[in-house]
PDB file of C-alpha atoms and ligand atoms in Angstrom:
ATOM      1  CA  UNK A  28      -0.044   0.044  -0.002  1.00  0.00           C
ATOM      2  CA  UNK A  29       1.358   3.379  -1.033  1.00  0.00           C
ATOM      3  CA  UNK A  30       1.438   6.376   1.357  1.00  0.00           C
ATOM      4  CA  UNK A  31       1.558   9.454  -0.893  1.00  0.00           C
ATOM      5  CA  UNK A  32       1.680  11.834   2.127  1.00  0.00           C
ATOM      6  CA  UNK A  33       5.319  13.000   2.119  1.00  0.00           C
ATOM      7  CA  UNK A  34       6.218  12.837  -1.554  1.00  0.00           C
ATOM      8  CA  UNK A  35       8.058  15.728  -3.162  1.00  0.00           C
ATOM      9  CA  UNK A  36       5.577  18.369  -4.534  1.00  0.00           C
ATOM     10  CA  UNK A  37       5.702  20.121  -7.925  1.00  0.00           C
ATOM     11  CA  UNK A  38       4.237  23.469  -8.888  1.00  0.00           C
ATOM     12  CA  UNK A  39       2.206  22.159 -11.698  1.00  0.00           C
ATOM     13  CA  UNK A  40      -1.528  22.718 -11.073  1.00  0.00           C
ATOM     14  CA  UNK A  41      -4.581  21.019 -12.399  1.00  0.00           C
ATOM     15  CA  UNK A  42      -8.112  22.456 -12.961  1.00  0.00           C
ATOM     16  CA  UNK A  43     -11.407  20.485 -12.463  1.00  0.00           C
ATOM     17  CA  UNK A  44     -14.229  20.974  -9.934  1.00  0.00           C
ATOM     18  CA  UNK A  45     -14.378  17.516  -8.302  1.00  0.00           C
ATOM     19  CA  UNK A  46     -12.012  17.882  -5.348  1.00  0.00           C
ATOM     20  CA  UNK A  47      -8.460  19.118  -4.601  1.00  0.00           C
ATOM     21  CA  UNK A  48      -5.454  18.096  -6.620  1.00  0.00           C
ATOM     22  CA  UNK A  49      -1.781  18.336  -6.142  1.00  0.00           C
ATOM     23  CA  UNK A  50       1.293  17.475  -8.294  1.00  0.00           C
ATOM     24  CA  UNK A  51       3.817  14.968  -6.716  1.00  0.00           C
ATOM     25  CA  UNK A  52       6.917  13.018  -7.828  1.00  0.00           C
ATOM     26  CA  UNK A  53       6.537   9.266  -7.324  1.00  0.00           C
ATOM     27  CA  UNK A  54       8.992   6.798  -8.603  1.00  0.00           C
ATOM     28  CA  UNK A  55      10.756   9.624 -10.536  1.00  0.00           C
ATOM     29  CA  UNK A  56       7.504  10.422 -12.402  1.00  0.00           C
ATOM     30  CA  UNK A  57       4.989  13.212 -12.170  1.00  0.00           C
ATOM     31  CA  UNK A  58       1.565  12.374 -10.830  1.00  0.00           C
ATOM     32  CA  UNK A  59      -1.595  14.266 -10.261  1.00  0.00           C
ATOM     33  CA  UNK A  60      -2.933  13.270  -6.839  1.00  0.00           C
ATOM     34  CA  UNK A  61      -6.746  13.564  -6.693  1.00  0.00           C
ATOM     35  CA  UNK A  62      -8.456  13.856  -3.259  1.00  0.00           C
ATOM     36  CA  UNK A  63     -11.999  12.821  -2.661  1.00  0.00           C
ATOM     37  CA  UNK A  64     -14.580  15.503  -3.363  1.00  0.00           C
ATOM     38  CA  UNK A  65     -17.785  16.117  -1.310  1.00  0.00           C
ATOM     39  CA  UNK A  66     -20.741  13.849  -1.803  1.00  0.00           C
ATOM     40  CA  UNK A  67     -23.259  16.597  -2.644  1.00  0.00           C
ATOM     41  CA  UNK A  68     -26.170  14.286  -3.421  1.00  0.00           C
ATOM     42  CA  UNK A  69     -25.685  12.085  -0.312  1.00  0.00           C
ATOM     43  CA  UNK A  70     -25.675  13.897   3.020  1.00  0.00           C
ATOM     44  CA  UNK A  71     -24.907  10.754   4.879  1.00  0.00           C
ATOM     45  CA  UNK A  72     -21.524  10.598   3.316  1.00  0.00           C
ATOM     46  CA  UNK A  73     -18.568  12.873   4.289  1.00  0.00           C
ATOM     47  CA  UNK A  74     -16.676  12.195   0.971  1.00  0.00           C
ATOM     48  CA  UNK A  75     -17.672  10.596  -2.292  1.00  0.00           C
ATOM     49  CA  UNK A  76     -15.977   7.409  -3.456  1.00  0.00           C
ATOM     50  CA  UNK A  77     -14.684   9.267  -6.622  1.00  0.00           C
ATOM     51  CA  UNK A  78     -11.082   8.248  -6.205  1.00  0.00           C
ATOM     52  CA  UNK A  79     -12.036   4.511  -6.084  1.00  0.00           C
ATOM     53  CA  UNK A  80     -14.323   5.043  -9.003  1.00  0.00           C
ATOM     54  CA  UNK A  81     -11.547   6.831 -11.036  1.00  0.00           C
ATOM     55  CA  UNK A  82      -9.263   3.799 -10.433  1.00  0.00           C
ATOM     56  CA  UNK A  83     -11.828   1.263 -11.312  1.00  0.00           C
ATOM     57  CA  UNK A  84     -13.124   3.227 -14.409  1.00  0.00           C
ATOM     58  CA  UNK A  85      -9.654   3.740 -15.718  1.00  0.00           C
ATOM     59  CA  UNK A  86      -8.754   0.096 -15.202  1.00  0.00           C
ATOM     60  CA  UNK A  87     -11.942  -0.969 -17.154  1.00  0.00           C
ATOM     61  CA  UNK A  88     -10.770   1.286 -20.053  1.00  0.00           C
ATOM     62  CA  UNK A  89      -7.501  -0.320 -19.894  1.00  0.00           C
ATOM     63  CA  UNK A  90      -8.902  -3.856 -19.996  1.00  0.00           C
ATOM     64  CA  UNK A  91     -11.039  -2.945 -22.984  1.00  0.00           C
ATOM     65  CA  UNK A  92      -7.735  -1.670 -24.698  1.00  0.00           C
ATOM     66  CA  UNK A  93      -8.472   2.064 -24.972  1.00  0.00           C
ATOM     67  CA  UNK A  94      -5.389   4.126 -24.038  1.00  0.00           C
ATOM     68  CA  UNK A  95      -5.957   5.533 -20.594  1.00  0.00           C
ATOM     69  CA  UNK A  96      -3.958   7.339 -17.868  1.00  0.00           C
ATOM     70  CA  UNK A  97      -2.214   5.116 -15.360  1.00  0.00           C
ATOM     71  CA  UNK A  98      -3.859   5.130 -11.845  1.00  0.00           C
ATOM     72  CA  UNK A  99      -2.674   3.977  -8.434  1.00  0.00           C
ATOM     73  CA  UNK A 100      -4.562   4.037  -5.142  1.00  0.00           C
ATOM     74  CA  UNK A 101      -2.885   4.989  -1.948  1.00  0.00           C
ATOM     75  CA  UNK A 102      -3.325   6.985   1.349  1.00  0.00           C
ATOM     76  CA  UNK A 103      -2.708  10.520   2.211  1.00  0.00           C
ATOM     77  CA  UNK A 104      -2.520  11.666   5.936  1.00  0.00           C
ATOM     78  CA  UNK A 105      -3.147  15.216   6.951  1.00  0.00           C
ATOM     79  CA  UNK A 106      -3.776  16.462  10.491  1.00  0.00           C
ATOM     80  CA  UNK A 107      -4.113  12.895  11.735  1.00  0.00           C
ATOM     81  CA  UNK A 108      -6.825  11.996   9.241  1.00  0.00           C
ATOM     82  CA  UNK A 109      -6.174   9.413   6.554  1.00  0.00           C
ATOM     83  CA  UNK A 110      -7.818   9.741   3.114  1.00  0.00           C
ATOM     84  CA  UNK A 111      -7.822   7.367   0.182  1.00  0.00           C
ATOM     85  CA  UNK A 112      -6.536   9.176  -2.856  1.00  0.00           C
ATOM     86  CA  UNK A 113      -5.896   8.281  -6.526  1.00  0.00           C
ATOM     87  CA  UNK A 114      -2.593   9.156  -8.252  1.00  0.00           C
ATOM     88  CA  UNK A 115      -2.991   9.703 -12.005  1.00  0.00           C
ATOM     89  CA  UNK A 116       0.248   9.622 -13.900  1.00  0.00           C
ATOM     90  CA  UNK A 117       0.630  12.884 -15.731  1.00  0.00           C
ATOM     91  CA  UNK A 118       0.686  11.964 -19.437  1.00  0.00           C
ATOM     92  CA  UNK A 119       1.912  15.346 -20.782  1.00  0.00           C
ATOM     93  CA  UNK A 120       5.688  15.685 -21.700  1.00  0.00           C
ATOM     94  CA  UNK A 121       8.152  18.559 -21.999  1.00  0.00           C
ATOM     95  CA  UNK A 122       6.804  18.946 -25.639  1.00  0.00           C
ATOM     96  CA  UNK A 123       3.177  18.165 -25.224  1.00  0.00           C
ATOM     97  CA  UNK A 124       0.219  19.886 -23.436  1.00  0.00           C
ATOM     98  CA  UNK A 125      -3.273  18.631 -22.978  1.00  0.00           C
ATOM     99  CA  UNK A 126      -5.990  20.378 -24.985  1.00  0.00           C
ATOM    100  CA  UNK A 127      -9.532  19.292 -24.335  1.00  0.00           C
ATOM    101  CA  UNK A 128     -12.292  18.755 -26.784  1.00  0.00           C
ATOM    102  CA  UNK A 129     -13.955  21.951 -25.618  1.00  0.00           C
ATOM    103  CA  UNK A 130     -11.060  23.916 -26.905  1.00  0.00           C
ATOM    104  CA  UNK A 131     -10.916  22.061 -30.282  1.00  0.00           C
ATOM    105  CA  UNK A 132     -14.684  22.720 -30.598  1.00  0.00           C
ATOM    106  CA  UNK A 133     -13.991  26.464 -30.111  1.00  0.00           C
ATOM    107  CA  UNK A 134     -12.018  26.393 -33.392  1.00  0.00           C
ATOM    108  CA  UNK A 135     -15.297  25.875 -35.378  1.00  0.00           C
ATOM    109  CA  UNK A 136     -15.694  29.626 -36.255  1.00  0.00           C
ATOM    110  CA  UNK A 137     -19.195  29.360 -37.610  1.00  0.00           C
ATOM    111  CA  UNK A 138     -20.703  27.429 -34.709  1.00  0.00           C
ATOM    112  CA  UNK A 139     -23.212  29.267 -32.608  1.00  0.00           C
ATOM    113  CA  UNK A 140     -22.449  27.204 -29.569  1.00  0.00           C
ATOM    114  CA  UNK A 141     -19.533  27.424 -27.290  1.00  0.00           C
ATOM    115  CA  UNK A 142     -16.852  24.739 -26.644  1.00  0.00           C
ATOM    116  CA  UNK A 143     -18.553  23.392 -23.558  1.00  0.00           C
ATOM    117  CA  UNK A 144     -21.945  22.928 -25.235  1.00  0.00           C
ATOM    118  CA  UNK A 145     -22.656  19.182 -25.089  1.00  0.00           C
ATOM    119  CA  UNK A 146     -25.516  18.843 -27.604  1.00  0.00           C
ATOM    120  CA  UNK A 147     -24.826  15.685 -29.517  1.00  0.00           C
ATOM    121  CA  UNK A 148     -25.486  17.183 -33.046  1.00  0.00           C
ATOM    122  CA  UNK A 149     -23.197  20.049 -32.231  1.00  0.00           C
ATOM    123  CA  UNK A 150     -20.457  17.747 -31.037  1.00  0.00           C
ATOM    124  CA  UNK A 151     -20.846  15.547 -34.185  1.00  0.00           C
ATOM    125  CA  UNK A 152     -20.569  18.565 -36.482  1.00  0.00           C
ATOM    126  CA  UNK A 153     -17.569  19.821 -34.608  1.00  0.00           C
ATOM    127  CA  UNK A 154     -15.785  16.452 -35.011  1.00  0.00           C
ATOM    128  CA  UNK A 155     -16.478  16.546 -38.774  1.00  0.00           C
ATOM    129  CA  UNK A 156     -15.459  20.121 -39.370  1.00  0.00           C
ATOM    130  CA  UNK A 157     -12.308  20.472 -37.140  1.00  0.00           C
ATOM    131  CA  UNK A 158      -8.986  20.418 -39.013  1.00  0.00           C
ATOM    132  CA  UNK A 159      -6.541  19.191 -36.325  1.00  0.00           C
ATOM    133  CA  UNK A 160      -7.084  15.414 -36.326  1.00  0.00           C
ATOM    134  CA  UNK A 161      -8.369  12.663 -38.616  1.00  0.00           C
ATOM    135  CA  UNK A 162     -12.155  12.939 -38.122  1.00  0.00           C
ATOM    136  CA  UNK A 163     -12.749   9.177 -38.378  1.00  0.00           C
ATOM    137  CA  UNK A 164     -10.148   8.582 -35.585  1.00  0.00           C
ATOM    138  CA  UNK A 165     -11.843  11.178 -33.491  1.00  0.00           C
ATOM    139  CA  UNK A 166     -15.407   9.790 -34.028  1.00  0.00           C
ATOM    140  CA  UNK A 167     -14.242   6.316 -33.203  1.00  0.00           C
ATOM    141  CA  UNK A 168     -12.685   7.447 -29.909  1.00  0.00           C
ATOM    142  CA  UNK A 169     -15.880   9.436 -29.032  1.00  0.00           C
ATOM    143  CA  UNK A 170     -18.170   6.497 -29.581  1.00  0.00           C
ATOM    144  CA  UNK A 171     -15.838   3.920 -28.059  1.00  0.00           C
ATOM    145  CA  UNK A 172     -15.642   6.041 -24.988  1.00  0.00           C
ATOM    146  CA  UNK A 173     -19.444   6.477 -25.097  1.00  0.00           C
ATOM    147  CA  UNK A 174     -19.959   2.676 -24.940  1.00  0.00           C
ATOM    148  CA  UNK A 175     -17.446   2.157 -22.058  1.00  0.00           C
ATOM    149  CA  UNK A 176     -19.012   5.104 -20.263  1.00  0.00           C
ATOM    150  CA  UNK A 177     -22.372   3.461 -20.620  1.00  0.00           C
ATOM    151  CA  UNK A 178     -20.960   0.317 -19.039  1.00  0.00           C
ATOM    152  CA  UNK A 179     -19.393   2.125 -16.089  1.00  0.00           C
ATOM    153  CA  UNK A 180     -22.269   4.632 -15.793  1.00  0.00           C
ATOM    154  CA  UNK A 181     -20.240   7.889 -16.227  1.00  0.00           C
ATOM    155  CA  UNK A 182     -22.386  10.952 -16.046  1.00  0.00           C
ATOM    156  CA  UNK A 183     -19.613  13.506 -16.560  1.00  0.00           C
ATOM    157  CA  UNK A 184     -17.917  13.032 -19.934  1.00  0.00           C
ATOM    158  CA  UNK A 185     -18.378  16.676 -20.864  1.00  0.00           C
ATOM    159  CA  UNK A 186     -16.122  18.355 -23.452  1.00  0.00           C
ATOM    160  CA  UNK A 187     -13.504  19.185 -20.814  1.00  0.00           C
ATOM    161  CA  UNK A 188     -13.154  15.530 -19.809  1.00  0.00           C
ATOM    162  CA  UNK A 189     -11.557  14.171 -22.874  1.00  0.00           C
ATOM    163  CA  UNK A 190      -9.058  15.492 -25.303  1.00  0.00           C
ATOM    164  CA  UNK A 191      -5.750  15.605 -27.082  1.00  0.00           C
ATOM    165  CA  UNK A 192      -2.057  15.986 -26.619  1.00  0.00           C
ATOM    166  CA  UNK A 193      -0.720  18.957 -28.593  1.00  0.00           C
ATOM    167  CA  UNK A 194       2.974  18.874 -29.516  1.00  0.00           C
ATOM    168  CA  UNK A 195       4.196  22.450 -29.264  1.00  0.00           C
ATOM    169  CA  UNK A 196       7.379  21.552 -31.261  1.00  0.00           C
ATOM    170  CA  UNK A 197       5.836  19.686 -34.158  1.00  0.00           C
ATOM    171  CA  UNK A 198       2.275  21.127 -34.070  1.00  0.00           C
ATOM    172  CA  UNK A 199       0.925  17.600 -34.143  1.00  0.00           C
ATOM    173  CA  UNK A 200      -2.145  16.653 -32.353  1.00  0.00           C
ATOM    174  CA  UNK A 201      -3.031  13.131 -31.129  1.00  0.00           C
ATOM    175  CA  UNK A 202      -5.678  11.623 -28.876  1.00  0.00           C
ATOM    176  CA  UNK A 203      -4.811  11.956 -25.246  1.00  0.00           C
ATOM    177  CA  UNK A 204      -5.268   8.883 -22.980  1.00  0.00           C
ATOM    178  CA  UNK A 205      -8.707   8.722 -21.366  1.00  0.00           C
ATOM    179  CA  UNK A 206      -8.768  10.646 -18.053  1.00  0.00           C
ATOM    180  CA  UNK A 207     -11.458  11.610 -15.463  1.00  0.00           C
ATOM    181  CA  UNK A 208     -13.467   8.604 -14.805  1.00  0.00           C
ATOM    182  CA  UNK A 209     -14.316   9.774 -11.288  1.00  0.00           C
ATOM    183  CA  UNK A 210     -18.001  10.114 -11.871  1.00  0.00           C
ATOM    184  CA  UNK A 211     -18.570   6.577 -12.738  1.00  0.00           C
ATOM    185  CA  UNK A 212     -19.885   3.588 -10.781  1.00  0.00           C
ATOM    186  CA  UNK A 213     -22.062   5.531  -8.352  1.00  0.00           C
ATOM    187  CA  UNK A 214     -19.417   7.447  -6.411  1.00  0.00           C
ATOM    188  CA  UNK A 215     -22.127   8.668  -3.908  1.00  0.00           C
ATOM    189  CA  UNK A 216     -23.499   5.258  -3.020  1.00  0.00           C
ATOM    190  CA  UNK A 217     -22.681   4.484   0.641  1.00  0.00           C
ATOM    191  CA  UNK A 218     -22.810   0.952   2.238  1.00  0.00           C
ATOM    192  CA  UNK A 219     -26.474   1.297   3.027  1.00  0.00           C
ATOM    193  CA  UNK A 220     -27.405   2.129  -0.628  1.00  0.00           C
ATOM    194  CA  UNK A 221     -25.110  -0.643  -1.893  1.00  0.00           C
ATOM    195  CA  UNK A 222     -26.858  -3.211   0.383  1.00  0.00           C
ATOM    196  CA  UNK A 223     -30.184  -2.015  -0.686  1.00  0.00           C
ATOM    197  CA  UNK A 224     -29.279  -2.128  -4.415  1.00  0.00           C
ATOM    198  CA  UNK A 225     -27.905  -5.632  -4.042  1.00  0.00           C
ATOM    199  CA  UNK A 226     -30.966  -6.841  -2.223  1.00  0.00           C
ATOM    200  CA  UNK A 227     -33.529  -5.324  -4.538  1.00  0.00           C
ATOM    201  CA  UNK A 228     -33.644  -5.896  -8.327  1.00  0.00           C
ATOM    202  CA  UNK A 229     -36.011  -2.833  -8.767  1.00  0.00           C
ATOM    203  CA  UNK A 230     -33.280  -0.659  -7.198  1.00  0.00           C
ATOM    204  CA  UNK A 231     -30.760  -2.032  -9.636  1.00  0.00           C
ATOM    205  CA  UNK A 232     -32.979  -1.576 -12.599  1.00  0.00           C
ATOM    206  CA  UNK A 233     -33.345   2.082 -11.768  1.00  0.00           C
ATOM    207  CA  UNK A 234     -29.507   2.283 -11.807  1.00  0.00           C
ATOM    208  CA  UNK A 235     -29.381   0.565 -15.164  1.00  0.00           C
ATOM    209  CA  UNK A 236     -32.328   1.968 -17.175  1.00  0.00           C
ATOM    210  CA  UNK A 237     -32.848   5.444 -15.626  1.00  0.00           C
ATOM    211  CA  UNK A 238     -29.634   6.661 -14.012  1.00  0.00           C
ATOM    212  CA  UNK A 239     -26.962   7.859 -14.449  1.00  0.00           C
ATOM    213  CA  UNK A 240     -27.542   9.908 -17.543  1.00  0.00           C
ATOM    214  CA  UNK A 241     -24.815  10.771 -19.961  1.00  0.00           C
ATOM    215  CA  UNK A 242     -23.017  14.099 -19.920  1.00  0.00           C
ATOM    216  CA  UNK A 243     -24.007  14.434 -23.647  1.00  0.00           C
ATOM    217  CA  UNK A 244     -27.358  15.988 -24.432  1.00  0.00           C
ATOM    218  CA  UNK A 245     -30.141  15.666 -27.134  1.00  0.00           C
ATOM    219  CA  UNK A 246     -32.787  18.330 -27.302  1.00  0.00           C
ATOM    220  CA  UNK A 247     -31.523  19.934 -24.195  1.00  0.00           C
ATOM    221  CA  UNK A 248     -31.785  16.826 -22.097  1.00  0.00           C
ATOM    222  CA  UNK A 249     -29.002  14.439 -20.912  1.00  0.00           C
ATOM    223  CA  UNK A 250     -28.969  11.274 -23.015  1.00  0.00           C
ATOM    224  CA  UNK A 251     -30.369   8.145 -21.227  1.00  0.00           C
ATOM    225  CA  UNK A 252     -27.672   5.438 -21.953  1.00  0.00           C
ATOM    226  CA  UNK A 253     -30.126   2.562 -22.410  1.00  0.00           C
ATOM    227  CA  UNK A 254     -32.747   4.413 -24.474  1.00  0.00           C
ATOM    228  CA  UNK A 255     -30.071   5.839 -26.792  1.00  0.00           C
ATOM    229  CA  UNK A 256     -27.935   2.754 -27.357  1.00  0.00           C
ATOM    230  CA  UNK A 257     -30.902   0.301 -27.516  1.00  0.00           C
ATOM    231  CA  UNK A 258     -32.633   2.519 -30.193  1.00  0.00           C
ATOM    232  CA  UNK A 259     -29.896   1.605 -32.560  1.00  0.00           C
ATOM    233  CA  UNK A 260     -30.465   4.971 -34.257  1.00  0.00           C
ATOM    234  CA  UNK A 261     -26.743   5.939 -34.468  1.00  0.00           C
ATOM    235  CA  UNK A 262     -24.839   3.813 -36.959  1.00  0.00           C
ATOM    236  CA  UNK A 263     -21.517   5.065 -35.407  1.00  0.00           C
ATOM    237  CA  UNK A 264     -22.700   4.051 -31.975  1.00  0.00           C
ATOM    238  CA  UNK A 265     -23.751   0.676 -33.354  1.00  0.00           C
ATOM    239  CA  UNK A 266     -20.388   0.194 -34.924  1.00  0.00           C
ATOM    240  CA  UNK A 267     -18.575   1.081 -31.642  1.00  0.00           C
ATOM    241  CA  UNK A 268     -20.750  -1.382 -29.812  1.00  0.00           C
ATOM    242  CA  UNK A 269     -19.699  -4.184 -32.238  1.00  0.00           C
ATOM    243  CA  UNK A 270     -16.076  -3.102 -31.922  1.00  0.00           C
ATOM    244  CA  UNK A 271     -15.956  -2.865 -28.079  1.00  0.00           C
ATOM    245  CA  UNK A 272     -18.127  -5.846 -26.997  1.00  0.00           C
ATOM    246  CA  UNK A 273     -15.631  -8.582 -27.812  1.00  0.00           C
ATOM    247  CA  UNK A 274     -13.055  -6.598 -25.941  1.00  0.00           C
ATOM    248  CA  UNK A 275     -15.081  -6.386 -22.686  1.00  0.00           C
ATOM    249  CA  UNK A 276     -13.654  -9.338 -20.620  1.00  0.00           C
ATOM    250  CA  UNK A 277     -15.820  -9.662 -17.492  1.00  0.00           C
ATOM    251  CA  UNK A 278     -13.572 -12.208 -15.883  1.00  0.00           C
ATOM    252  CA  UNK A 279     -10.606  -9.767 -16.106  1.00  0.00           C
ATOM    253  CA  UNK A 280     -12.788  -6.892 -14.780  1.00  0.00           C
ATOM    254  CA  UNK A 281     -13.942  -9.114 -11.826  1.00  0.00           C
ATOM    255  CA  UNK A 282     -10.364  -9.987 -10.982  1.00  0.00           C
ATOM    256  CA  UNK A 283      -9.309  -6.474 -11.086  1.00  0.00           C
ATOM    257  CA  UNK A 284     -11.988  -5.480  -8.743  1.00  0.00           C
ATOM    258  CA  UNK A 285     -11.119  -8.408  -6.387  1.00  0.00           C
ATOM    259  CA  UNK A 286      -7.553  -7.203  -6.338  1.00  0.00           C
ATOM    260  CA  UNK A 287      -8.372  -3.437  -5.751  1.00  0.00           C
ATOM    261  CA  UNK A 288      -6.902  -2.326  -2.428  1.00  0.00           C
ATOM    262  CA  UNK A 289      -9.019  -0.518   0.285  1.00  0.00           C
ATOM    263  CA  UNK A 290     -12.484  -1.607  -0.839  1.00  0.00           C
ATOM    264  CA  UNK A 291     -14.714  -3.995   1.196  1.00  0.00           C
ATOM    265  CA  UNK A 292     -16.401  -7.111   0.048  1.00  0.00           C
ATOM    266  CA  UNK A 293     -19.593  -5.302  -0.054  1.00  0.00           C
ATOM    267  CA  UNK A 294     -18.202  -2.696  -2.425  1.00  0.00           C
ATOM    268  CA  UNK A 295     -16.653  -5.485  -4.599  1.00  0.00           C
ATOM    269  CA  UNK A 296     -19.953  -7.261  -4.882  1.00  0.00           C
ATOM    270  CA  UNK A 297     -21.751  -4.016  -5.684  1.00  0.00           C
ATOM    271  CA  UNK A 298     -19.409  -3.050  -8.462  1.00  0.00           C
ATOM    272  CA  UNK A 299     -19.270  -6.542 -10.024  1.00  0.00           C
ATOM    273  CA  UNK A 300     -23.025  -6.863  -9.969  1.00  0.00           C
ATOM    274  CA  UNK A 301     -23.746  -3.356 -11.433  1.00  0.00           C
ATOM    275  CA  UNK A 302     -21.165  -3.877 -14.173  1.00  0.00           C
ATOM    276  CA  UNK A 303     -22.431  -7.394 -15.087  1.00  0.00           C
ATOM    277  CA  UNK A 304     -26.112  -6.130 -15.165  1.00  0.00           C
ATOM    278  CA  UNK A 305     -25.359  -2.898 -17.142  1.00  0.00           C
ATOM    279  CA  UNK A 306     -23.485  -5.011 -19.665  1.00  0.00           C
ATOM    280  CA  UNK A 307     -26.137  -7.531 -19.951  1.00  0.00           C
ATOM    281  CA  UNK A 308     -29.195  -5.265 -20.067  1.00  0.00           C
ATOM    282  CA  UNK A 309     -27.747  -2.354 -22.047  1.00  0.00           C
ATOM    283  CA  UNK A 310     -24.974  -3.622 -24.196  1.00  0.00           C
ATOM    284  CA  UNK A 311     -25.625  -7.407 -24.758  1.00  0.00           C
ATOM    285  CA  UNK A 312     -29.264  -6.674 -25.362  1.00  0.00           C
ATOM    286  CA  UNK A 313     -28.660  -4.088 -27.997  1.00  0.00           C
ATOM    287  CA  UNK A 314     -26.028  -6.200 -29.689  1.00  0.00           C
ATOM    288  CA  UNK A 315     -28.427  -9.197 -29.917  1.00  0.00           C
ATOM    289  CA  UNK A 316     -31.046  -6.832 -31.403  1.00  0.00           C
ATOM    290  CA  UNK A 317     -28.814  -5.241 -34.016  1.00  0.00           C
ATOM    291  CA  UNK A 318     -26.951  -8.234 -35.269  1.00  0.00           C
TER     292      UNK A 318
HETATM  293  N1  ADP B   6      -3.248  12.183 -16.178  1.00  0.00           N
HETATM  294  C1  ADP B   6      -3.307  13.460 -16.538  1.00  0.00           C
HETATM  295  N2  ADP B   6      -2.169  14.021 -16.930  1.00  0.00           N
HETATM  296  C2  ADP B   6      -2.169  15.410 -17.208  1.00  0.00           C
HETATM  297  N3  ADP B   6      -3.275  16.238 -17.089  1.00  0.00           N
HETATM  298  C3  ADP B   6      -4.395  15.656 -16.564  1.00  0.00           C
HETATM  299  C4  ADP B   6      -4.486  14.278 -16.251  1.00  0.00           C
HETATM  300  N4  ADP B   6      -5.705  13.973 -15.912  1.00  0.00           N
HETATM  301  C5  ADP B   6      -6.351  15.194 -15.881  1.00  0.00           C
HETATM  302  N5  ADP B   6      -5.631  16.127 -16.294  1.00  0.00           N
HETATM  303  C6  ADP B   6      -5.976  17.538 -16.489  1.00  0.00           C
HETATM  304  O1  ADP B   6      -6.415  18.016 -15.156  1.00  0.00           O
HETATM  305  C7  ADP B   6      -7.738  18.357 -15.231  1.00  0.00           C
HETATM  306  C8  ADP B   6      -8.399  18.035 -13.935  1.00  0.00           C
HETATM  307  O2  ADP B   6      -8.486  16.552 -13.936  1.00  0.00           O
HETATM  308  P1  ADP B   6      -9.863  15.895 -13.725  1.00  0.00           P
HETATM  309  O3  ADP B   6      -9.523  14.364 -13.427  1.00  0.00           O
HETATM  310  O4  ADP B   6     -10.720  16.057 -14.940  1.00  0.00           O
HETATM  311  O5  ADP B   6     -10.487  16.478 -12.419  1.00  0.00           O
HETATM  312  P2  ADP B   6     -11.997  16.664 -11.964  1.00  0.00           P
HETATM  313  O6  ADP B   6     -12.538  15.298 -11.730  1.00  0.00           O
HETATM  314  O7  ADP B   6     -11.986  17.654 -10.858  1.00  0.00           O
HETATM  315  O8  ADP B   6     -12.727  17.297 -13.212  1.00  0.00           O
HETATM  316  C9  ADP B   6      -8.284  17.829 -16.477  1.00  0.00           C
HETATM  317  O9  ADP B   6      -9.460  18.533 -17.004  1.00  0.00           O
HETATM  318  C10 ADP B   6      -7.085  17.797 -17.359  1.00  0.00           C
HETATM  319  O10 ADP B   6      -6.963  19.015 -18.017  1.00  0.00           O
HETATM  320 MG1   MG B   7     -12.708  16.687 -15.080  1.00  0.00          MG
END
């Protein structure tokens, strides 16, 4: 178990609204340490489980084979209190900086909407019209991420939560590894909620068919993952589903969860159950329908 409390600090800073962050050196490499944020929707919880969810979500992307930031779990002690934190290896280099999709979207001069607008047609248009990266590569990443986000129940994949590495020397732009999966896998569910959900299929179904909603919107409303994917109405989404499904190895995912430090048997059972049922009822079901 890693104790991140007394590592050398760096002056690099990170934005984002879900909790404090500091830059530290660990094993000669730069890491962003993410601290747990406040559980705004659950007053019974002092802090959300976002750090655990970040680790689990990122490892699921890794198992599926989508490039993702490296994450480690550890502890951080401050004023006698110990917190569980997630360390995200900084994927920028001396030549490259991160540029999010929102800033790429801002380059579309004729768009009426701003970079942070998450209306799906607006995002699709920006992906077609931008000039910095092959639009097929870009669209594939967007939809691949959409499918994995549906599996892990990510409600926060807004335009600031994915993006690119820009090489300031060569002017080249490439897809950045996936980052910020902290709003996945029900970060505000405490032990009581997990127990209730495991005991009650109706509680599980709500968390499969109704919540969480996607960060992407259609007609002003957040997309419901099941309704959208099961409708089969987006050919690009269908193609991503076909591409990603053979790469979701539930045995590997279960093993990864079993080996995750700090979490209880209840948490392990909860995460494994929700992932298995979301896969079956959203993804398997749609795949059976469309092939
Ligand atoms: N592994 C990483 N390496 C470099 N920069 C990162 C990495 N992960 C995130 N960032 C940058 O830091 C910002 C904040 O991180 P993020 O995980 O999105 O925090 P939050 O959950 O608070 O939104 C991101 O928007 C991104 O610009
Ligand atoms: Mg973020």
